[in-house]
Amino acid sequence: MTGIILTAPATEMSTHHGKEFLGFGTCTPPGVVPGWFVRYFFYPKVKNKKGVAKFAPYGLRKIEAALIERGFDVATVHPYDIERYMGDARVVGVSVMDPLGFGPVSVTFSSLLGGTPSTRLEFVKLMEKLRPYKNNKNKIKIIVGGAGAWQLEWDKYWKNFVDCVVIGESEEIIPELCQKALKGEEIPETIYCKSPEIERIPVIRRPSINGLVEVSRGCGRGCRFCSETLKRRRDVPLQRIIEEAKLNVRGGTKGVLLHAEDVLLYGCRDSRFVPNEEKVTRLFKEAKKVTDQVGISHCSLAAISSKPSLVEEINHILEVGERIPMFGVQTGLETGSSRLMERYMRGKVLPFHPNEWMDVAEQAFAIMHDNKWIPAATLLICLPDETEGDIIRTIELVRRLRSYRSLIVPLIFIPMEVCALGRKRAFTRQNLSQAHWELLATCMDHDIRWIDDLMKNYFAGFKNAFVKFGYWIFTTWVKKAWKNRKKEIMSLHI
Ligand code: SF4
């Protein structure tokens, strides 16, 4: 009997064709492109055996490990197959990134394109599947956690529909919570969790999506708009990282994806955030012994500018530019305004000063360009008290970066419950000024300039010709649509 079922919305239960960056596409609202296209190209169903997922989101794997460690029998399943497992279920744990489409990427996409983000559609679909089991006599309890759990605090209907919302790092509290739910005891409507010591976070037992392995948790730079601010920064011991990397590779992932808010700060004890070259290179050397497909999720521009030699060193270890054509990474570009930098994200620019941000960012882009690192960089627009001058500085910055291979994606600021600016007003499409539209157009022009080059490198060696062809059609359509849309935007807003 499996009393605890773990799952996530279908948008998260996908390897995104082994290309983590394509996961952004799950925020696309169907309509502009058909729903089947978004599903097939951005979140095809993860490999599974009778619904039991072969790979699952890393956060869900941590919860699964915490429960297994305490002797619970757990099944982690794809949401489309969940009914098969509901017979004996008493508790359903759902991990969410963007359940109601209130995350910055979804809000930005749906503000610009209209419609409901796929992330929300899939969460609602999952809840509707669970509805009948909430009403029968052995009523199940639904517990929702994960990085996007705060969104339920903004929606009374769905908050009341589920039994418990867990906000923060839940590994320590989840076994006891499930125990209570299994016994049919009352559980709290909302739980805020403290950051556990790293030793108390269990090692995953089954493979994660795209071989993701956490190397550090929390950030420490303290940007006021970011949820990471509330977590303490902790590094995972190297031996545990390698244990998880090996488990993933044995379990069939194509490689490993080292994850942290800034992988280049692994092992860093410096209060000015200058990377510890020795610790970072050791991390990459050890990971490379496990698999020759090692990627990273995020790094900061300041870390690159403060230690350019580190990028070369990593390239040397991983053979980027030789065996591997490119190295994709997500990073925060945020703004060109030193005023906003000083006010909301002073720590992001360390060891430099906010006044130097434009130069720091450009230097990092130049280093990455020369070393075949491809940043997918996000900007943050509509921060509280943003002025036209701030937006113009950001437009200048994007123009300065034009000759560096990259994607630049503007995101609308969302005052998430879990960040220091949580009580500020949220912007909507109606609040976008003429200067914002000009910035959006500048970013789009930048991305269109690089898209063919990026696609060629991103899909180099990719075997599925049909998927490749689909993306080629998609980018061709985007380029064409942008030509027409740009004229419209120019005449309406600029
Ligand atoms: S540097 Fe990035 S992860 Fe760290 S607090 Fe700032 S926005 Fe968040």
Tab-separated table of N, CA, C and O and ligand atoms in Angstrom, residues 218-229 261-262 300 332 334 345 347-348, ligand 1:
chain	number	residue	atom	x	y	z
A	218	GLY	N	20.697	28.758	-1.060
A	218	GLY	CA	20.715	30.141	-0.598
A	218	GLY	C	21.716	30.937	-1.416
A	218	GLY	O	22.451	30.363	-2.231
A	219	CYS	N	21.746	32.251	-1.205
A	219	CYS	CA	22.640	33.051	-2.039
A	219	CYS	C	23.552	33.928	-1.194
A	219	CYS	O	24.763	33.825	-1.267
A	220	GLY	N	22.960	34.784	-0.408
A	220	GLY	CA	23.777	35.628	0.458
A	220	GLY	C	23.958	37.041	-0.067
A	220	GLY	O	24.350	37.938	0.672
A	221	ARG	N	23.662	37.259	-1.364
A	221	ARG	CA	23.874	38.612	-1.895
A	221	ARG	C	22.737	39.559	-1.492
A	221	ARG	O	22.877	40.768	-1.547
A	222	GLY	N	21.596	38.983	-1.141
A	222	GLY	CA	20.543	39.771	-0.482
A	222	GLY	C	19.739	40.739	-1.344
A	222	GLY	O	19.280	41.762	-0.828
A	223	CYS	N	19.519	40.451	-2.623
A	223	CYS	CA	18.692	41.357	-3.443
A	223	CYS	C	17.285	41.403	-2.856
A	223	CYS	O	16.719	40.360	-2.517
A	224	ARG	N	16.714	42.589	-2.786
A	224	ARG	CA	15.463	42.752	-2.031
A	224	ARG	C	14.250	42.199	-2.776
A	224	ARG	O	13.187	42.051	-2.196
A	225	PHE	N	14.367	41.924	-4.064
A	225	PHE	CA	13.225	41.408	-4.845
A	225	PHE	C	13.232	39.883	-4.923
A	225	PHE	O	12.378	39.289	-5.561
A	226	CYS	N	14.212	39.233	-4.295
A	226	CYS	CA	14.446	37.814	-4.563
A	226	CYS	C	14.115	36.933	-3.358
A	226	CYS	O	14.443	37.273	-2.223
A	227	SER	N	13.501	35.789	-3.639
A	227	SER	CA	13.103	34.879	-2.564
A	227	SER	C	14.303	34.212	-1.899
A	227	SER	O	14.227	33.777	-0.746
A	228	GLU	N	15.417	34.132	-2.603
A	228	GLU	CA	16.599	33.473	-2.050
A	228	GLU	C	17.154	34.214	-0.833
A	228	GLU	O	17.871	33.657	-0.010
A	229	THR	N	16.803	35.498	-0.760
A	229	THR	CA	17.274	36.345	0.329
A	229	THR	C	16.947	35.733	1.689
A	229	THR	O	17.684	35.899	2.658
A	261	GLU	N	22.504	29.186	-6.895
A	261	GLU	CA	22.184	30.530	-7.410
A	261	GLU	C	23.416	31.120	-8.086
A	261	GLU	O	23.305	31.961	-8.967
A	262	ASP	N	24.597	30.673	-7.660
A	262	ASP	CA	25.832	31.086	-8.324
A	262	ASP	C	26.852	29.960	-8.134
A	262	ASP	O	27.508	29.875	-7.086
A	300	SER	N	26.874	34.381	-11.507
A	300	SER	CA	26.681	35.836	-11.503
A	300	SER	C	27.721	36.517	-12.385
A	300	SER	O	28.841	36.028	-12.555
A	332	GLY	N	21.673	37.006	-13.905
A	332	GLY	CA	20.844	38.195	-13.692
A	332	GLY	C	21.568	39.443	-14.147
A	332	GLY	O	22.624	39.789	-13.610
A	334	GLU	N	19.595	42.326	-14.707
A	334	GLU	CA	18.681	43.158	-13.899
A	334	GLU	C	18.428	44.571	-14.389
A	334	GLU	O	17.309	44.935	-14.676
A	345	MET	N	19.806	46.018	-4.876
A	345	MET	CA	20.650	44.822	-5.095
A	345	MET	C	22.131	45.151	-4.982
A	345	MET	O	22.932	44.753	-5.824
A	347	GLY	N	24.327	43.977	-3.099
A	347	GLY	CA	25.181	42.799	-2.947
A	347	GLY	C	25.475	42.102	-4.267
A	347	GLY	O	26.483	41.423	-4.412
A	348	LYS	N	24.599	42.286	-5.237
A	348	LYS	CA	24.753	41.567	-6.505
A	348	LYS	C	26.034	41.952	-7.243
A	348	LYS	O	26.611	41.166	-7.970
B	1	SF4	S1	22.154	37.457	-6.683
B	1	SF4	FE1	20.417	36.398	-7.651
B	1	SF4	S2	19.906	34.700	-6.299
B	1	SF4	FE2	21.209	36.094	-5.138
B	1	SF4	S3	19.787	37.376	-3.992
B	1	SF4	FE3	20.313	38.447	-5.917
B	1	SF4	S4	18.737	37.836	-7.409
B	1	SF4	FE4	18.653	36.410	-5.660
